[in-house]
Structures are given as C-alpha cells and as structure tokens.
Amino acid sequence: MKRLNLLGKTVSDFEDIMRSLGEKPYRGRQVFKWLYRDMQSDFNLMSNLAMTLRRRLDERYEFIGLHPTRHAVSSDDTEKFLFRLDDGALIETVLIPEGDKRTVCISSQAGCALGCAFCATGKMGFTRNLTAGEIVGQLLYLRSRDGQEAFHNIVFMGMGEPLLNYDEMVRAVDIISSEIGLSVSAKKITVSTVGVVPGIYRLADSGLKVNLAISLHVADEEKRKKIIPIAKKYGIKELTEAVRYFARKRRKRVTFEYVLMGGFNDAQNDALMLARMITGIPCKINLIAYNPVPGLPYRRPTDDEVDRFAQWLYPRAPAVTVRKSRGMDIEAACGQLAGKYV
Ligand code: SF4
C-alpha cells in the first residue's frame, strides 16, 4: 500500500485522521507535535502513542520533507536553496542573516503568473500553486539543518503571489504559528502582495495575526500599470482603501515596499506622490535599490540617489527605512529568483 505523505496536514486534519482510525482526536495533536515541533518523523519512536497505533500509522502514512538540490552562499552569508518538487517544479528559498537574527524568504508558488516587469520570477511564467506542505517544507528543511534557531522571521516574498494561493498559504501559516507546530508567532510572519485587493480584504477579515507588506514600487497610476500588470485591475485607489481597511481592522502598521529603479520611479515627484498616497495610513516605507536582472532595462540607483529619495519623503512619510540588498551575487535578492543557479 502506498503511504500518504502527511507533510502539510494541519492539527484539525490530524484530528480527523485519528477519528478515522477510531482514536481520540487529541492523539492527532500528539502526532502533529512530534512531526512539526519535535521533528520526529518515525512513528515507531513516538513514545506517547500505543505500539499498535504507531504500527497502524507507519503502515498508512509517512512524513517526507523537502531537500534542496542546489545551495549557494553569498559573500554576505545570504543563502539560497533550490528545491525540486515531486513533479519537477522548481522553487527557491532565501535565508538572510541580520545580526543575530535570521529571516527566511519563502516561496508560495512555482513561478508567478503576474509578470511584473522588474521581476525574474515573473519572467519564468507560472507553473503551479504550492501546497501547504511544500510551503512548510522549506522551513522544516532549515530547522532540520540548523535547529530551532534556524530563522526568526518569515516573509512570503519568494517566488509567487501568496494571496493568489490563499488557502494553502493560510494552512501553512496555521502550521507554522501553532505552538505545537513550528511555533513561530504570526507576528513574525509577513505576507507580501503586489496588490491583490480581494486577498487583502480576506486577510484582514481572517483573524490571522500576520503582517502585511505591499510591493508598491510606484504611486503613479500609469507608471504602475507599466511595471505591474495587475495594477490595471486594481488601481491605487482600490489598493489604498484595502490597505486602510487592513490597518484599521487588524490594528497593524502596513509596510510599503518601494524598489527604486533609476530613471523610472526615483524623481522628486515620485516621492511626493508616494507621500500623498500614504497620508493617514499607519505604515512604514522600505526603500530598496533595484537589483539588476539580466535582460531587464532598469538601472540600479546609486546610494546617493536612494538617500535623496528618502530625504524627499521625510518628514511627509512617517517611517522610511532603506533596506540593504542581500545576496545579489547569487541572485537571491528581491526580484531575482528565477530557479537558475550561479
Ligand atoms: S514581483 Fe511578485 S507578483 Fe510580481 S511577478 Fe514577481 S513574484 Fe510575481
């Protein structure tokens, strides 16, 4: 009998499995904890279960994680992992050390259908949505390699648009934030969207305590449409209304990511439009200098140009940070993930 891989099953799935085996649901929570929290995937070693249950589980189920096929380390210690999934689809995960903390940037889709003009993933096209197991599997691999301190913050900023894989993203967050799962507080998880407005409302109403980041990149409607095709469907007005709703409902500050592309969105007028757009929204702005992608026309602005843009925003914008690009030499920086290795 082919065994079913339990990777990606939630607590309530495990409770259902136990009911189907004629067991009490709390046994499901015990197995869930063994697999995700204690990283014990051998049912025979789950010492608080009866031997007969261990055997039955072992006959029917398995727990197989992800293992990278390639791994690259940047000169700044950023690491990039390439995972080949069961059907051959490729995804990437990036681990970014920042002082004594580490942030992991995970993928939610193999490729991406949204085709943003500045993004290497967008150029790949869309392969498919990831399952919750494939999302969580990226993190479990790092835990298996580096232990509980493998990462401290999680950002859904790898390949794909997480709000277009909403249900599996939520299932993954459920497992990640469960105290008997990966036990990472939802407050340490950020979901980043390029502006899928219905998904923002859904997230706001979901009760999930995750943070929201918007990949905005330009506040001018017409320019935004040029680089983010989905902006033709959801304009700046709809987007800002959705963000206001999220901030109000969840009582959270939202982050706007703004990739500065030299000569395109780094003029004083762009800064003033951005400042106007975010007026009254509890937020912070992350400025990021564009990371060159081969074949794409945008220029990386100089450090002085980035500083000048930040000064134009200040004090109109409440909080502005300049994010250092990490892992550029291994194409692990923002917008560079393309399933390709150096
Ligand atoms: S920026 Fe995000 S949404 Fe746009 S193509 Fe790249 S991965 Fe997709």
Tab-separated table of C-alpha atoms and ligand atoms in Angstrom:
chain	number	residue	atom	x	y	z
A	1	MET	CA	0.000	0.000	0.000
A	2	LYS	CA	1.374	3.428	-0.961
A	3	ARG	CA	1.730	5.519	2.133
A	4	LEU	CA	0.222	9.017	2.285
A	5	ASN	CA	2.635	11.854	2.974
A	6	LEU	CA	1.345	13.878	5.921
A	7	LEU	CA	3.530	16.917	5.218
A	8	GLY	CA	1.213	19.927	5.176
A	9	LYS	CA	-1.581	18.416	7.256
A	10	THR	CA	-2.934	20.779	9.921
A	11	VAL	CA	-3.926	19.992	13.518
A	12	SER	CA	-7.550	19.528	12.505
A	13	ASP	CA	-6.505	17.203	9.650
A	14	PHE	CA	-4.630	15.091	12.186
A	15	GLU	CA	-7.622	15.049	14.500
A	16	ASP	CA	-9.752	13.813	11.584
A	17	ILE	CA	-7.198	11.138	10.765
A	18	MET	CA	-7.302	9.891	14.342
A	19	ARG	CA	-11.094	9.839	14.344
A	20	SER	CA	-10.987	7.806	11.129
A	21	LEU	CA	-8.722	5.330	12.918
A	22	GLY	CA	-11.149	5.123	15.848
A	23	GLU	CA	-8.784	7.066	18.129
A	24	LYS	CA	-9.392	10.116	20.292
A	25	PRO	CA	-8.733	13.423	18.434
A	26	TYR	CA	-6.074	14.525	20.959
A	27	ARG	CA	-3.865	11.774	19.566
A	28	GLY	CA	-3.817	13.829	16.360
A	29	ARG	CA	-2.337	16.760	18.243
A	30	GLN	CA	0.318	14.482	19.699
A	31	VAL	CA	1.370	13.258	16.262
A	32	PHE	CA	1.266	16.797	14.867
A	33	LYS	CA	3.656	17.887	17.629
A	34	TRP	CA	6.038	15.007	17.029
A	35	LEU	CA	6.250	15.757	13.327
A	36	TYR	CA	6.477	19.538	13.234
A	37	ARG	CA	7.751	20.594	16.647
A	38	ASP	CA	9.945	17.678	17.656
A	39	MET	CA	10.988	16.843	14.064
A	40	GLN	CA	10.452	13.156	14.712
A	41	SER	CA	9.115	11.559	11.554
A	42	ASP	CA	9.494	7.919	12.643
A	43	PHE	CA	6.093	6.882	14.018
A	44	ASN	CA	7.724	3.963	15.829
A	45	LEU	CA	9.609	6.396	18.062
A	46	MET	CA	6.537	8.408	19.139
A	47	SER	CA	6.780	7.231	22.698
A	48	ASN	CA	3.450	8.566	23.994
A	49	LEU	CA	1.448	6.503	21.474
A	50	ALA	CA	0.436	2.877	21.937
A	51	MET	CA	2.544	0.423	19.919
A	52	THR	CA	-0.485	-0.690	17.919
A	53	LEU	CA	-1.257	2.904	16.882
A	54	ARG	CA	2.388	3.515	15.944
A	55	ARG	CA	2.278	0.436	13.707
A	56	ARG	CA	-1.001	1.463	12.071
A	57	LEU	CA	0.324	4.934	11.376
A	58	ASP	CA	3.518	3.512	9.942
A	59	GLU	CA	1.580	1.227	7.601
A	60	ARG	CA	-0.544	4.030	6.195
A	61	TYR	CA	1.453	7.236	6.422
A	62	GLU	CA	4.844	8.826	6.005
A	63	PHE	CA	6.271	12.284	6.518
A	64	ILE	CA	8.672	13.240	3.754
A	65	GLY	CA	10.128	16.742	3.714
A	66	LEU	CA	11.919	18.788	1.064
A	67	HIS	CA	15.632	18.601	0.364
A	68	PRO	CA	17.456	21.167	-1.736
A	69	THR	CA	19.036	20.090	-4.972
A	70	ARG	CA	21.246	23.169	-5.063
A	71	HIS	CA	22.560	25.574	-2.472
A	72	ALA	CA	24.517	28.804	-2.911
A	73	VAL	CA	26.094	31.111	-0.321
A	74	SER	CA	26.604	34.808	-0.987
A	75	SER	CA	29.644	36.806	0.112
A	76	ASP	CA	27.334	38.457	2.701
A	77	ASP	CA	26.301	34.997	4.044
A	78	THR	CA	22.849	35.081	2.485
A	79	GLU	CA	21.962	31.553	1.402
A	80	LYS	CA	19.748	30.411	-1.449
A	81	PHE	CA	18.221	26.956	-1.764
A	82	LEU	CA	16.712	25.384	-4.845
A	83	PHE	CA	14.103	22.700	-4.246
A	84	ARG	CA	12.888	20.385	-6.971
A	85	LEU	CA	9.371	19.263	-6.100
A	86	ASP	CA	7.875	15.829	-6.811
A	87	ASP	CA	6.589	16.883	-10.233
A	88	GLY	CA	9.858	18.600	-11.169
A	89	ALA	CA	8.673	22.153	-10.409
A	90	LEU	CA	11.450	24.370	-9.035
A	91	ILE	CA	11.198	26.784	-6.148
A	92	GLU	CA	13.689	28.836	-4.205
A	93	THR	CA	14.092	29.845	-0.589
A	94	VAL	CA	16.439	32.516	0.732
A	95	LEU	CA	17.902	32.724	4.234
A	96	ILE	CA	19.134	36.165	5.231
A	97	PRO	CA	21.221	36.684	8.387
A	98	GLU	CA	20.747	40.092	10.024
A	99	GLY	CA	22.849	40.446	13.172
A	100	ASP	CA	21.914	37.562	15.444
A	101	LYS	CA	18.533	37.078	13.723
A	102	ARG	CA	17.721	35.315	10.504
A	103	THR	CA	14.893	35.998	8.096
A	104	VAL	CA	13.717	33.359	5.684
A	105	CYS	CA	12.058	34.350	2.443
A	106	ILE	CA	9.780	31.557	1.267
A	107	SER	CA	8.005	30.794	-1.990
A	108	SER	CA	4.258	30.293	-2.262
A	109	GLN	CA	4.049	29.394	-5.961
A	110	ALA	CA	6.337	27.791	-8.521
A	111	GLY	CA	6.854	30.710	-10.896
A	112	CYS	CA	4.317	33.514	-10.982
A	113	ALA	CA	1.500	34.464	-13.320
A	114	LEU	CA	1.570	38.194	-12.627
A	115	GLY	CA	4.538	39.073	-14.814
A	116	CYS	CA	5.814	42.204	-13.070
A	117	ALA	CA	8.275	43.869	-15.414
A	118	PHE	CA	11.147	44.126	-12.923
A	119	CYS	CA	10.994	40.575	-11.588
A	120	ALA	CA	12.912	37.489	-12.699
A	121	THR	CA	10.245	35.148	-11.290
A	122	GLY	CA	7.624	36.932	-13.375
A	123	LYS	CA	9.672	36.206	-16.497
A	124	MET	CA	9.525	32.454	-15.764
A	125	GLY	CA	5.755	32.282	-16.069
A	126	PHE	CA	3.517	30.306	-13.763
A	127	THR	CA	3.928	26.591	-13.068
A	128	ARG	CA	1.543	25.962	-10.175
A	129	ASN	CA	0.494	26.811	-6.642
A	130	LEU	CA	2.468	25.210	-3.836
A	131	THR	CA	0.721	23.026	-1.303
A	132	ALA	CA	0.863	23.960	2.377
A	133	GLY	CA	3.299	21.054	2.762
A	134	GLU	CA	5.629	22.491	0.139
A	135	ILE	CA	5.497	25.895	1.843
A	136	VAL	CA	6.138	24.494	5.317
A	137	GLY	CA	8.684	22.027	3.895
A	138	GLN	CA	11.027	24.920	3.035
A	139	LEU	CA	11.105	25.878	6.722
A	140	LEU	CA	11.315	22.351	8.075
A	141	TYR	CA	14.387	21.707	5.972
A	142	LEU	CA	16.113	24.712	7.582
A	143	ARG	CA	15.062	23.562	11.049
A	144	SER	CA	16.422	20.089	10.337
A	145	ARG	CA	19.738	21.629	9.270
A	146	ASP	CA	20.130	24.433	11.829
A	147	GLY	CA	17.764	23.603	14.702
A	148	GLN	CA	15.153	25.785	16.390
A	149	GLU	CA	17.148	28.981	15.799
A	150	ALA	CA	17.298	28.388	12.028
A	151	PHE	CA	15.186	31.530	11.433
A	152	HIS	CA	13.292	34.130	13.433
A	153	ASN	CA	11.203	35.965	10.846
A	154	ILE	CA	9.375	34.581	7.839
A	155	VAL	CA	8.445	36.603	4.777
A	156	PHE	CA	6.261	35.378	1.935
A	157	MET	CA	8.403	37.255	-0.574
A	158	GLY	CA	9.979	34.425	-2.521
A	159	MET	CA	8.514	33.132	-5.742
A	160	GLY	CA	4.855	33.791	-6.353
A	161	GLU	CA	1.961	35.910	-5.135
A	162	PRO	CA	0.794	34.415	-1.811
A	163	LEU	CA	-2.679	35.983	-1.964
A	164	LEU	CA	-3.320	34.044	-5.177
A	165	ASN	CA	-2.610	30.838	-3.277
A	166	TYR	CA	-4.639	31.987	-0.331
A	167	ASP	CA	-5.996	28.747	1.136
A	168	GLU	CA	-2.680	26.886	1.115
A	169	MET	CA	-0.885	29.962	2.459
A	170	VAL	CA	-3.353	30.101	5.371
A	171	ARG	CA	-2.960	26.376	6.059
A	172	ALA	CA	0.812	26.836	6.086
A	173	VAL	CA	0.565	29.803	8.491
A	174	ASP	CA	-1.661	27.663	10.701
A	175	ILE	CA	1.047	25.006	10.980
A	176	ILE	CA	3.908	27.493	11.275
A	177	SER	CA	2.281	29.563	14.028
A	178	SER	CA	0.844	26.686	16.050
A	179	GLU	CA	2.548	26.312	19.427
A	180	ILE	CA	2.743	22.593	18.809
A	181	GLY	CA	3.792	23.165	15.194
A	182	LEU	CA	6.753	25.301	14.167
A	183	SER	CA	5.821	27.699	16.960
A	184	VAL	CA	6.712	30.911	15.133
A	185	SER	CA	4.391	33.706	16.223
A	186	ALA	CA	2.203	35.043	13.393
A	187	LYS	CA	3.583	38.460	14.342
A	188	LYS	CA	6.915	37.281	12.919
A	189	ILE	CA	5.323	36.350	9.603
A	190	THR	CA	4.837	38.845	6.776
A	191	VAL	CA	2.660	38.222	3.746
A	192	SER	CA	3.714	40.356	0.815
A	193	THR	CA	1.406	41.144	-2.089
A	194	VAL	CA	1.837	43.124	-5.260
A	195	GLY	CA	-1.729	44.395	-4.795
A	196	VAL	CA	-4.292	41.596	-4.997
A	197	VAL	CA	-7.040	43.685	-3.423
A	198	PRO	CA	-9.649	40.959	-2.664
A	199	GLY	CA	-6.932	38.941	-0.908
A	200	ILE	CA	-6.070	41.927	1.311
A	201	TYR	CA	-9.695	42.161	2.495
A	202	ARG	CA	-9.789	38.414	3.038
A	203	LEU	CA	-6.609	38.530	5.075
A	204	ALA	CA	-7.909	41.478	7.118
A	205	ASP	CA	-11.106	39.563	7.943
A	206	SER	CA	-9.350	36.238	8.575
A	207	GLY	CA	-8.210	36.894	12.118
A	208	LEU	CA	-4.659	35.839	11.190
A	209	LYS	CA	-2.175	37.999	13.041
A	210	VAL	CA	0.346	38.120	10.197
A	211	ASN	CA	1.844	41.370	8.917
A	212	LEU	CA	1.052	42.772	5.502
A	213	ALA	CA	3.551	44.220	3.045
A	214	ILE	CA	2.593	45.818	-0.258
A	215	SER	CA	5.036	45.691	-3.161
A	216	LEU	CA	4.051	49.121	-4.383
A	217	HIS	CA	7.100	50.441	-6.246
A	218	VAL	CA	5.369	53.441	-7.751
A	219	ALA	CA	2.474	55.653	-6.670
A	220	ASP	CA	1.682	56.997	-10.145
A	221	GLU	CA	-1.218	55.019	-11.620
A	222	GLU	CA	0.004	54.975	-15.217
A	223	LYS	CA	3.598	54.104	-14.357
A	224	ARG	CA	2.432	51.368	-12.020
A	225	LYS	CA	0.403	49.783	-14.790
A	226	LYS	CA	3.570	49.651	-16.896
A	227	ILE	CA	5.503	47.522	-14.419
A	228	ILE	CA	2.736	45.655	-12.531
A	229	PRO	CA	0.114	44.273	-14.912
A	230	ILE	CA	-2.387	43.515	-12.123
A	231	ALA	CA	-2.482	47.264	-11.410
A	232	LYS	CA	-4.763	47.536	-14.440
A	233	LYS	CA	-7.320	45.557	-12.471
A	234	TYR	CA	-6.729	47.010	-9.018
A	235	GLY	CA	-5.772	50.681	-9.152
A	236	ILE	CA	-4.097	52.817	-6.489
A	237	LYS	CA	-7.424	53.968	-5.037
A	238	GLU	CA	-8.749	50.420	-4.529
A	239	LEU	CA	-5.382	49.342	-3.170
A	240	THR	CA	-5.103	52.149	-0.614
A	241	GLU	CA	-8.696	51.573	0.512
A	242	ALA	CA	-7.929	47.897	1.076
A	243	VAL	CA	-4.725	48.738	2.967
A	244	ARG	CA	-6.566	51.244	5.174
A	245	TYR	CA	-9.158	48.585	5.901
A	246	PHE	CA	-6.453	46.063	6.844
A	247	ALA	CA	-4.616	48.546	9.077
A	248	ARG	CA	-7.860	49.509	10.843
A	249	LYS	CA	-9.224	46.015	11.208
A	250	ARG	CA	-6.010	44.362	12.335
A	251	ARG	CA	-4.648	47.439	14.138
A	252	LYS	CA	-1.370	46.956	12.367
A	253	ARG	CA	1.100	49.107	10.537
A	254	VAL	CA	1.469	48.064	6.911
A	255	THR	CA	4.787	48.086	5.064
A	256	PHE	CA	5.090	49.512	1.572
A	257	GLU	CA	7.994	48.067	-0.376
A	258	TYR	CA	9.354	50.528	-2.921
A	259	VAL	CA	12.058	49.273	-5.274
A	260	LEU	CA	13.855	52.294	-6.661
A	261	MET	CA	14.565	51.912	-10.353
A	262	GLY	CA	16.928	54.586	-11.568
A	263	GLY	CA	15.308	56.959	-14.043
A	264	PHE	CA	11.864	55.372	-13.664
A	265	ASN	CA	10.439	55.974	-10.199
A	266	ASP	CA	13.144	57.870	-8.312
A	267	ALA	CA	12.314	61.503	-9.125
A	268	GLN	CA	11.167	64.059	-6.541
A	269	ASN	CA	7.660	63.977	-7.978
A	270	ASP	CA	7.528	60.183	-7.425
A	271	ALA	CA	8.432	60.722	-3.767
A	272	LEU	CA	5.778	63.407	-3.336
A	273	MET	CA	3.106	61.223	-4.953
A	274	LEU	CA	4.071	58.374	-2.656
A	275	ALA	CA	3.891	60.628	0.405
A	276	ARG	CA	0.447	61.840	-0.672
A	277	MET	CA	-0.771	58.321	-1.320
A	278	ILE	CA	0.080	57.032	2.150
A	279	THR	CA	-1.246	60.049	4.054
A	280	GLY	CA	-3.222	58.812	7.064
A	281	ILE	CA	-2.228	55.162	6.656
A	282	PRO	CA	-0.263	53.711	9.592
A	283	CYS	CA	2.685	52.409	7.648
A	284	LYS	CA	6.357	52.333	7.003
A	285	ILE	CA	8.142	52.538	3.682
A	286	ASN	CA	11.015	50.251	2.795
A	287	LEU	CA	13.191	51.644	0.044
A	288	ILE	CA	15.207	49.063	-1.849
A	289	ALA	CA	17.645	49.796	-4.657
A	290	TYR	CA	16.702	47.746	-7.721
A	291	ASN	CA	18.638	44.508	-8.159
A	292	PRO	CA	19.636	44.099	-11.779
A	293	VAL	CA	18.006	41.214	-13.627
A	294	PRO	CA	19.673	40.168	-16.893
A	295	GLY	CA	17.565	41.201	-19.882
A	296	LEU	CA	15.554	43.819	-17.972
A	297	PRO	CA	16.071	47.518	-18.705
A	298	TYR	CA	16.068	49.060	-15.219
A	299	ARG	CA	19.109	50.684	-13.655
A	300	ARG	CA	20.252	50.297	-10.083
A	301	PRO	CA	20.263	53.767	-8.464
A	302	THR	CA	23.354	54.941	-6.609
A	303	ASP	CA	23.371	55.088	-2.788
A	304	ASP	CA	23.184	58.892	-3.038
A	305	GLU	CA	20.076	58.686	-5.208
A	306	VAL	CA	18.427	56.363	-2.683
A	307	ASP	CA	19.293	58.727	0.183
A	308	ARG	CA	17.990	61.691	-1.757
A	309	PHE	CA	14.670	59.919	-2.349
A	310	ALA	CA	14.405	59.076	1.373
A	311	GLN	CA	15.006	62.752	2.201
A	312	TRP	CA	12.260	63.859	-0.162
A	313	LEU	CA	9.864	61.570	1.648
A	314	TYR	CA	10.863	62.784	5.073
A	315	PRO	CA	9.015	64.135	7.086
A	316	ARG	CA	5.902	63.634	4.974
A	317	ALA	CA	6.095	59.860	5.368
A	318	PRO	CA	6.022	58.614	8.978
A	319	ALA	CA	8.769	55.967	8.774
A	320	VAL	CA	11.194	55.307	5.971
A	321	THR	CA	13.908	52.674	6.010
A	322	VAL	CA	16.456	51.857	3.363
A	323	ARG	CA	16.803	48.120	3.011
A	324	LYS	CA	20.200	46.820	2.048
A	325	SER	CA	20.200	44.393	-0.845
A	326	ARG	CA	21.333	40.984	0.226
A	327	GLY	CA	22.606	38.037	-1.745
A	328	MET	CA	22.942	39.943	-5.019
A	329	ASP	CA	25.973	37.925	-6.155
A	330	ILE	CA	23.952	34.681	-6.032
A	331	GLU	CA	20.786	36.227	-7.481
A	332	ALA	CA	18.968	35.771	-4.198
A	333	ALA	CA	17.949	39.395	-3.787
A	334	CYS	CA	14.431	40.740	-4.176
A	335	GLY	CA	13.022	40.132	-7.650
A	336	GLN	CA	15.946	37.947	-8.746
A	337	LEU	CA	14.573	34.455	-8.023
A	338	ALA	CA	14.325	32.525	-11.246
A	339	GLY	CA	15.135	28.902	-10.419
A	340	LYS	CA	18.516	29.414	-12.021
A	341	TYR	CA	21.881	28.816	-10.383
A	342	VAL	CA	25.239	30.541	-10.447
B	1	SF4	S1	7.070	40.675	-8.107
B	1	SF4	FE1	5.911	39.063	-7.068
B	1	SF4	S2	3.873	39.163	-8.037
B	1	SF4	FE2	5.285	40.253	-9.426
B	1	SF4	S3	5.988	38.700	-10.891
B	1	SF4	FE3	7.491	38.746	-9.209
B	1	SF4	S4	6.820	37.133	-7.810
B	1	SF4	FE4	5.064	37.618	-9.152
